[in-house]
């Protein structure tokens, strides 16, 4: 079945540091890939997405590129802020007519210190 | 435009009891999915409802059941509660006719089983 493996946390950075959170996946066909963010005490918010190979999703300074050859979708940001402190989840939705569910990784806790 | 809403926010039950959680989808959405998020884990797909029918189900026992109403709102019922059912329960809504039916999440219901 489908699965997502993401970098174990927690990750602690200083403000303005570069961020990478690794994500790799296992799936048949051509899944769609997502990054969700969960702020303390809240539900999940979609951060960015990519639906086909070589697509780059971007939002709020975050980027991730769908790499089919390495089955990866790593999240990057050039300069993190304290307000980026949250849990980040990589997820996929399988291709095909009967795949409606999101499969998530375990999440990576990011703490950004001033 | 109201987003996905869930009730109640928090709930405490004892083993063996039954619980009902409620979800109202985002305006214009017709599909509701339910996820269970254990502490420190990523969300796990329970099931999805479309046109008042369960369309896809994850690896959860029959103690977990649901319903979708004509106004697209949904309920999640859990019978014979176990300690391991303690989790954050997330509802997500989407619009079926989009090519990528992106799921929007509510804030969740925190269930504690004692």
PDB file of C-alpha atoms in Angstrom:
ATOM      1  CA  UNK A   1       0.000   0.000   0.000  1.00  0.00           C
ATOM      2  CA  UNK A   2       0.869   3.653  -0.029  1.00  0.00           C
ATOM      3  CA  UNK A   3       3.205   5.056   2.602  1.00  0.00           C
ATOM      4  CA  UNK A   4       5.037   8.265   3.484  1.00  0.00           C
ATOM      5  CA  UNK A   5       8.283   8.531   5.397  1.00  0.00           C
ATOM      6  CA  UNK A   6       9.407  11.873   6.669  1.00  0.00           C
ATOM      7  CA  UNK A   7      12.350  13.144   8.609  1.00  0.00           C
ATOM      8  CA  UNK A   8      12.204  12.489  12.320  1.00  0.00           C
ATOM      9  CA  UNK A   9      12.043  15.539  14.496  1.00  0.00           C
ATOM     10  CA  UNK A  10      12.154  17.623  16.387  1.00  0.00           C
ATOM     11  CA  UNK A  11      13.994  20.232  14.333  1.00  0.00           C
ATOM     12  CA  UNK A  12      15.199  23.364  16.105  1.00  0.00           C
ATOM     13  CA  UNK A  13      16.482  26.345  14.114  1.00  0.00           C
ATOM     14  CA  UNK A  14      17.348  29.949  14.681  1.00  0.00           C
ATOM     15  CA  UNK A  15      15.362  32.644  12.936  1.00  0.00           C
ATOM     16  CA  UNK A  16      16.489  33.222   9.302  1.00  0.00           C
ATOM     17  CA  UNK A  17      18.071  29.758   9.043  1.00  0.00           C
ATOM     18  CA  UNK A  18      17.490  27.488   6.033  1.00  0.00           C
ATOM     19  CA  UNK A  19      14.969  24.692   6.476  1.00  0.00           C
ATOM     20  CA  UNK A  20      14.782  21.281   4.839  1.00  0.00           C
ATOM     21  CA  UNK A  21      12.370  18.558   5.913  1.00  0.00           C
ATOM     22  CA  UNK A  22      12.822  15.358   3.965  1.00  0.00           C
ATOM     23  CA  UNK A  23       9.892  13.318   2.682  1.00  0.00           C
ATOM     24  CA  UNK A  24       9.890  10.160   0.583  1.00  0.00           C
ATOM     25  CA  UNK A  25       6.944   8.082  -0.489  1.00  0.00           C
ATOM     26  CA  UNK A  26       5.921   4.662  -1.757  1.00  0.00           C
ATOM     27  CA  UNK A  27       2.957   4.471  -4.099  1.00  0.00           C
ATOM     28  CA  UNK A  28       1.885   2.937  -7.369  1.00  0.00           C
ATOM     29  CA  UNK A  29       1.097   5.137 -10.309  1.00  0.00           C
ATOM     30  CA  UNK A  30       1.209   8.905 -10.026  1.00  0.00           C
ATOM     31  CA  UNK A  31       0.076  10.133  -6.621  1.00  0.00           C
ATOM     32  CA  UNK A  32      -0.543  13.754  -5.723  1.00  0.00           C
ATOM     33  CA  UNK A  33       1.708  15.087  -2.963  1.00  0.00           C
ATOM     34  CA  UNK A  34       1.007  17.577  -0.199  1.00  0.00           C
ATOM     35  CA  UNK A  35       2.535  19.356   2.741  1.00  0.00           C
ATOM     36  CA  UNK A  36       0.208  20.230   5.599  1.00  0.00           C
ATOM     37  CA  UNK A  37       1.020  22.371   8.653  1.00  0.00           C
ATOM     38  CA  UNK A  38      -0.522  22.052  12.100  1.00  0.00           C
ATOM     39  CA  UNK A  39      -0.139  24.929  14.524  1.00  0.00           C
ATOM     40  CA  UNK A  40      -0.554  24.212  18.258  1.00  0.00           C
ATOM     41  CA  UNK A  41      -4.150  23.389  19.154  1.00  0.00           C
ATOM     42  CA  UNK A  42      -5.391  23.637  15.574  1.00  0.00           C
ATOM     43  CA  UNK A  43      -6.345  21.381  12.689  1.00  0.00           C
ATOM     44  CA  UNK A  44      -4.323  20.858   9.535  1.00  0.00           C
ATOM     45  CA  UNK A  45      -3.850  23.559   6.924  1.00  0.00           C
ATOM     46  CA  UNK A  46      -2.725  22.814   3.394  1.00  0.00           C
ATOM     47  CA  UNK A  47       0.649  24.474   2.829  1.00  0.00           C
ATOM     48  CA  UNK A  48       1.400  23.400  -0.741  1.00  0.00           C
ATOM     49  CA  UNK A  49       0.770  20.645  -3.254  1.00  0.00           C
ATOM     50  CA  UNK A  50       2.041  19.096  -6.480  1.00  0.00           C
ATOM     51  CA  UNK A  51       0.106  16.803  -8.754  1.00  0.00           C
ATOM     52  CA  UNK A  52       2.675  15.524 -11.268  1.00  0.00           C
ATOM     53  CA  UNK A  53       6.375  14.859 -11.644  1.00  0.00           C
ATOM     54  CA  UNK A  54       8.641  17.931 -11.630  1.00  0.00           C
ATOM     55  CA  UNK A  55       5.835  20.177 -10.386  1.00  0.00           C
ATOM     56  CA  UNK A  56       6.966  22.668  -7.765  1.00  0.00           C
ATOM     57  CA  UNK A  57       4.478  23.650  -5.075  1.00  0.00           C
ATOM     58  CA  UNK A  58       5.083  26.919  -3.245  1.00  0.00           C
ATOM     59  CA  UNK A  59       3.381  29.050  -0.622  1.00  0.00           C
ATOM     60  CA  UNK A  60       4.471  31.552   2.063  1.00  0.00           C
ATOM     61  CA  UNK A  61       8.141  31.103   1.112  1.00  0.00           C
ATOM     62  CA  UNK A  62       7.971  27.301   1.365  1.00  0.00           C
ATOM     63  CA  UNK A  63       8.727  25.141  -1.669  1.00  0.00           C
ATOM     64  CA  UNK A  64       8.725  21.451  -2.561  1.00  0.00           C
ATOM     65  CA  UNK A  65       9.412  19.718  -5.880  1.00  0.00           C
ATOM     66  CA  UNK A  66       7.792  16.425  -6.897  1.00  0.00           C
ATOM     67  CA  UNK A  67      10.714  14.143  -7.799  1.00  0.00           C
ATOM     68  CA  UNK A  68       9.462  10.884  -9.292  1.00  0.00           C
ATOM     69  CA  UNK A  69      12.930   9.448  -9.877  1.00  0.00           C
ATOM     70  CA  UNK A  70      13.757   9.662  -6.166  1.00  0.00           C
ATOM     71  CA  UNK A  71      10.133   9.396  -4.939  1.00  0.00           C
ATOM     72  CA  UNK A  72      10.680  12.496  -2.838  1.00  0.00           C
ATOM     73  CA  UNK A  73       8.924  15.755  -1.981  1.00  0.00           C
ATOM     74  CA  UNK A  74      11.278  17.608   0.358  1.00  0.00           C
ATOM     75  CA  UNK A  75      10.050  20.821   1.996  1.00  0.00           C
ATOM     76  CA  UNK A  76      12.390  23.851   1.960  1.00  0.00           C
ATOM     77  CA  UNK A  77      12.341  27.444   3.109  1.00  0.00           C
ATOM     78  CA  UNK A  78      15.195  29.861   2.713  1.00  0.00           C
ATOM     79  CA  UNK A  79      14.685  31.888   5.891  1.00  0.00           C
ATOM     80  CA  UNK A  80      12.430  30.633   8.675  1.00  0.00           C
ATOM     81  CA  UNK A  81      10.562  32.835  11.139  1.00  0.00           C
ATOM     82  CA  UNK A  82       9.419  32.220  14.708  1.00  0.00           C
ATOM     83  CA  UNK A  83       5.865  32.078  13.367  1.00  0.00           C
ATOM     84  CA  UNK A  84       6.793  28.988  11.292  1.00  0.00           C
ATOM     85  CA  UNK A  85       7.035  26.915  14.476  1.00  0.00           C
ATOM     86  CA  UNK A  86       4.535  24.079  13.967  1.00  0.00           C
ATOM     87  CA  UNK A  87       4.248  20.412  13.015  1.00  0.00           C
ATOM     88  CA  UNK A  88       4.661  19.689   9.306  1.00  0.00           C
ATOM     89  CA  UNK A  89       3.097  16.651   7.631  1.00  0.00           C
ATOM     90  CA  UNK A  90       3.920  15.216   4.236  1.00  0.00           C
ATOM     91  CA  UNK A  91       0.995  13.389   2.617  1.00  0.00           C
ATOM     92  CA  UNK A  92      -0.048  11.705  -0.596  1.00  0.00           C
ATOM     93  CA  UNK A  93      -3.279  10.879  -2.350  1.00  0.00           C
ATOM     94  CA  UNK A  94      -3.111   7.866  -4.608  1.00  0.00           C
ATOM     95  CA  UNK A  95      -3.998   7.999  -8.275  1.00  0.00           C
ATOM     96  CA  UNK A  96      -6.865   6.059  -9.734  1.00  0.00           C
ATOM     97  CA  UNK A  97     -10.610   6.389  -9.550  1.00  0.00           C
ATOM     98  CA  UNK A  98     -11.152   4.877  -6.123  1.00  0.00           C
ATOM     99  CA  UNK A  99      -8.410   6.553  -4.121  1.00  0.00           C
ATOM    100  CA  UNK A 100      -9.867   9.276  -1.977  1.00  0.00           C
ATOM    101  CA  UNK A 101      -7.820   9.099   1.174  1.00  0.00           C
ATOM    102  CA  UNK A 102      -4.767  11.039   2.261  1.00  0.00           C
ATOM    103  CA  UNK A 103      -1.860   8.987   3.625  1.00  0.00           C
ATOM    104  CA  UNK A 104       0.288  10.996   6.043  1.00  0.00           C
ATOM    105  CA  UNK A 105       3.772  10.770   7.428  1.00  0.00           C
ATOM    106  CA  UNK A 106       4.289  10.952  11.183  1.00  0.00           C
ATOM    107  CA  UNK A 107       5.004  14.650  11.198  1.00  0.00           C
ATOM    108  CA  UNK A 108       8.043  16.787  11.979  1.00  0.00           C
ATOM    109  CA  UNK A 109       7.976  19.304  14.806  1.00  0.00           C
ATOM    110  CA  UNK A 110       9.773  22.527  13.893  1.00  0.00           C
ATOM    111  CA  UNK A 111      10.741  25.044  16.548  1.00  0.00           C
ATOM    112  CA  UNK A 112      12.233  28.366  15.454  1.00  0.00           C
ATOM    113  CA  UNK A 113      13.997  30.427  18.126  1.00  0.00           C
ATOM    114  CA  UNK A 114      14.439  34.204  17.887  1.00  0.00           C
TER     115      UNK A 114
ATOM    116  CA  UNK B   1     -17.246  31.873   4.261  1.00  0.00           C
ATOM    117  CA  UNK B   2     -17.327  29.383   7.129  1.00  0.00           C
ATOM    118  CA  UNK B   3     -14.729  26.670   6.992  1.00  0.00           C
ATOM    119  CA  UNK B   4     -15.118  23.144   8.308  1.00  0.00           C
ATOM    120  CA  UNK B   5     -16.625  23.095  11.776  1.00  0.00           C
ATOM    121  CA  UNK B   6     -16.612  20.276  14.311  1.00  0.00           C
ATOM    122  CA  UNK B   7     -18.346  19.689  17.606  1.00  0.00           C
ATOM    123  CA  UNK B   8     -17.721  19.219  20.404  1.00  0.00           C
ATOM    124  CA  UNK B   9     -14.199  20.567  20.870  1.00  0.00           C
ATOM    125  CA  UNK B  10     -13.352  18.228  23.699  1.00  0.00           C
ATOM    126  CA  UNK B  11     -14.991  15.115  25.063  1.00  0.00           C
ATOM    127  CA  UNK B  12     -14.254  12.777  27.948  1.00  0.00           C
ATOM    128  CA  UNK B  13     -15.760   9.295  28.016  1.00  0.00           C
ATOM    129  CA  UNK B  14     -15.161   6.041  29.886  1.00  0.00           C
ATOM    130  CA  UNK B  15     -14.350   2.640  28.440  1.00  0.00           C
ATOM    131  CA  UNK B  16     -17.306   0.860  26.921  1.00  0.00           C
ATOM    132  CA  UNK B  17     -19.297   4.016  26.251  1.00  0.00           C
ATOM    133  CA  UNK B  18     -20.391   5.279  22.872  1.00  0.00           C
ATOM    134  CA  UNK B  19     -19.615   8.675  21.340  1.00  0.00           C
ATOM    135  CA  UNK B  20     -20.889  10.763  18.419  1.00  0.00           C
ATOM    136  CA  UNK B  21     -18.807  13.478  16.798  1.00  0.00           C
ATOM    137  CA  UNK B  22     -20.207  15.990  14.339  1.00  0.00           C
ATOM    138  CA  UNK B  23     -18.866  17.822  11.309  1.00  0.00           C
ATOM    139  CA  UNK B  24     -20.207  20.525   9.009  1.00  0.00           C
ATOM    140  CA  UNK B  25     -18.332  20.836   5.721  1.00  0.00           C
ATOM    141  CA  UNK B  26     -17.075  23.988   4.119  1.00  0.00           C
ATOM    142  CA  UNK B  27     -19.706  25.781   2.062  1.00  0.00           C
ATOM    143  CA  UNK B  28     -20.015  24.228  -1.396  1.00  0.00           C
ATOM    144  CA  UNK B  29     -18.395  20.939  -0.410  1.00  0.00           C
ATOM    145  CA  UNK B  30     -20.229  17.627  -0.730  1.00  0.00           C
ATOM    146  CA  UNK B  31     -17.721  15.074   0.579  1.00  0.00           C
ATOM    147  CA  UNK B  32     -16.609  14.428   4.146  1.00  0.00           C
ATOM    148  CA  UNK B  33     -13.654  12.368   5.341  1.00  0.00           C
ATOM    149  CA  UNK B  34     -12.755  11.421   8.912  1.00  0.00           C
ATOM    150  CA  UNK B  35      -9.259  10.905  10.300  1.00  0.00           C
ATOM    151  CA  UNK B  36      -7.903   9.787  13.671  1.00  0.00           C
ATOM    152  CA  UNK B  37      -4.731  11.461  14.914  1.00  0.00           C
ATOM    153  CA  UNK B  38      -3.087   9.796  17.906  1.00  0.00           C
ATOM    154  CA  UNK B  39      -0.680  11.868  19.971  1.00  0.00           C
ATOM    155  CA  UNK B  40       2.585  12.407  18.121  1.00  0.00           C
ATOM    156  CA  UNK B  41       1.371  10.645  14.971  1.00  0.00           C
ATOM    157  CA  UNK B  42       0.062  11.614  11.575  1.00  0.00           C
ATOM    158  CA  UNK B  43      -3.666  11.395  10.850  1.00  0.00           C
ATOM    159  CA  UNK B  44      -5.017   7.975   9.863  1.00  0.00           C
ATOM    160  CA  UNK B  45      -7.916   7.718   7.411  1.00  0.00           C
ATOM    161  CA  UNK B  46     -11.091   6.250   8.897  1.00  0.00           C
ATOM    162  CA  UNK B  47     -13.613   6.634   6.049  1.00  0.00           C
ATOM    163  CA  UNK B  48     -15.105   9.006   3.516  1.00  0.00           C
ATOM    164  CA  UNK B  49     -18.752   9.813   2.823  1.00  0.00           C
ATOM    165  CA  UNK B  50     -20.186  10.997  -0.477  1.00  0.00           C
ATOM    166  CA  UNK B  51     -23.851  11.098  -1.501  1.00  0.00           C
ATOM    167  CA  UNK B  52     -24.763   9.801   1.961  1.00  0.00           C
ATOM    168  CA  UNK B  53     -22.814   6.578   1.440  1.00  0.00           C
ATOM    169  CA  UNK B  54     -19.484   5.332   2.743  1.00  0.00           C
ATOM    170  CA  UNK B  55     -17.254   5.433  -0.312  1.00  0.00           C
ATOM    171  CA  UNK B  56     -13.904   4.281   1.075  1.00  0.00           C
ATOM    172  CA  UNK B  57     -12.794   2.905   4.428  1.00  0.00           C
ATOM    173  CA  UNK B  58      -9.444   2.619   6.156  1.00  0.00           C
ATOM    174  CA  UNK B  59      -8.263  -0.073   8.562  1.00  0.00           C
ATOM    175  CA  UNK B  60     -10.650   0.611  11.405  1.00  0.00           C
ATOM    176  CA  UNK B  61     -12.983  -1.888  13.097  1.00  0.00           C
ATOM    177  CA  UNK B  62     -16.742  -1.882  12.707  1.00  0.00           C
ATOM    178  CA  UNK B  63     -17.026  -0.062  16.041  1.00  0.00           C
ATOM    179  CA  UNK B  64     -16.358   3.022  13.939  1.00  0.00           C
ATOM    180  CA  UNK B  65     -19.355   4.006  11.861  1.00  0.00           C
ATOM    181  CA  UNK B  66     -20.601   7.144  10.244  1.00  0.00           C
ATOM    182  CA  UNK B  67     -23.405   8.913   8.529  1.00  0.00           C
ATOM    183  CA  UNK B  68     -23.821  11.740   6.054  1.00  0.00           C
ATOM    184  CA  UNK B  69     -26.966  13.820   5.953  1.00  0.00           C
ATOM    185  CA  UNK B  70     -28.689  15.426   2.930  1.00  0.00           C
ATOM    186  CA  UNK B  71     -27.107  18.793   3.848  1.00  0.00           C
ATOM    187  CA  UNK B  72     -23.672  17.069   3.572  1.00  0.00           C
ATOM    188  CA  UNK B  73     -22.909  17.275   7.297  1.00  0.00           C
ATOM    189  CA  UNK B  74     -21.614  14.106   8.880  1.00  0.00           C
ATOM    190  CA  UNK B  75     -21.361  12.178  12.117  1.00  0.00           C
ATOM    191  CA  UNK B  76     -18.735   9.760  13.342  1.00  0.00           C
ATOM    192  CA  UNK B  77     -19.894   7.180  15.881  1.00  0.00           C
ATOM    193  CA  UNK B  78     -17.608   5.020  17.962  1.00  0.00           C
ATOM    194  CA  UNK B  79     -19.075   2.179  20.039  1.00  0.00           C
ATOM    195  CA  UNK B  80     -17.550   0.234  22.936  1.00  0.00           C
ATOM    196  CA  UNK B  81     -14.806   2.794  23.478  1.00  0.00           C
ATOM    197  CA  UNK B  82     -11.299   1.587  24.272  1.00  0.00           C
ATOM    198  CA  UNK B  83      -8.477   3.496  25.911  1.00  0.00           C
ATOM    199  CA  UNK B  84      -6.686   3.395  22.549  1.00  0.00           C
ATOM    200  CA  UNK B  85      -9.478   5.408  20.934  1.00  0.00           C
ATOM    201  CA  UNK B  86      -8.186   8.507  22.730  1.00  0.00           C
ATOM    202  CA  UNK B  87      -7.100  10.824  19.932  1.00  0.00           C
ATOM    203  CA  UNK B  88      -7.839  13.969  17.969  1.00  0.00           C
ATOM    204  CA  UNK B  89     -10.561  13.253  15.411  1.00  0.00           C
ATOM    205  CA  UNK B  90     -10.326  15.385  12.314  1.00  0.00           C
ATOM    206  CA  UNK B  91     -13.003  15.979   9.734  1.00  0.00           C
ATOM    207  CA  UNK B  92     -12.071  17.104   6.234  1.00  0.00           C
ATOM    208  CA  UNK B  93     -14.365  18.257   3.467  1.00  0.00           C
ATOM    209  CA  UNK B  94     -13.899  18.461  -0.288  1.00  0.00           C
ATOM    210  CA  UNK B  95     -15.818  18.930  -3.528  1.00  0.00           C
ATOM    211  CA  UNK B  96     -16.043  15.714  -5.491  1.00  0.00           C
ATOM    212  CA  UNK B  97     -16.104  17.162  -8.982  1.00  0.00           C
ATOM    213  CA  UNK B  98     -12.705  18.830  -8.793  1.00  0.00           C
ATOM    214  CA  UNK B  99      -9.890  16.935 -10.517  1.00  0.00           C
ATOM    215  CA  UNK B 100      -7.923  17.024  -7.303  1.00  0.00           C
ATOM    216  CA  UNK B 101     -10.512  17.073  -4.554  1.00  0.00           C
ATOM    217  CA  UNK B 102      -8.365  18.939  -2.073  1.00  0.00           C
ATOM    218  CA  UNK B 103      -9.380  18.283   1.500  1.00  0.00           C
ATOM    219  CA  UNK B 104      -9.926  21.117   3.986  1.00  0.00           C
ATOM    220  CA  UNK B 105      -9.633  20.195   7.649  1.00  0.00           C
ATOM    221  CA  UNK B 106     -11.575  21.284  10.682  1.00  0.00           C
ATOM    222  CA  UNK B 107     -10.013  22.017  14.093  1.00  0.00           C
ATOM    223  CA  UNK B 108     -10.789  18.551  15.402  1.00  0.00           C
ATOM    224  CA  UNK B 109     -12.494  16.979  18.407  1.00  0.00           C
ATOM    225  CA  UNK B 110     -10.201  15.841  21.214  1.00  0.00           C
ATOM    226  CA  UNK B 111     -11.576  12.562  22.643  1.00  0.00           C
ATOM    227  CA  UNK B 112     -10.213  11.243  25.920  1.00  0.00           C
ATOM    228  CA  UNK B 113     -11.245   7.749  27.044  1.00  0.00           C
ATOM    229  CA  UNK B 114     -10.680   6.967  30.729  1.00  0.00           C
TER     230      UNK B 114
END
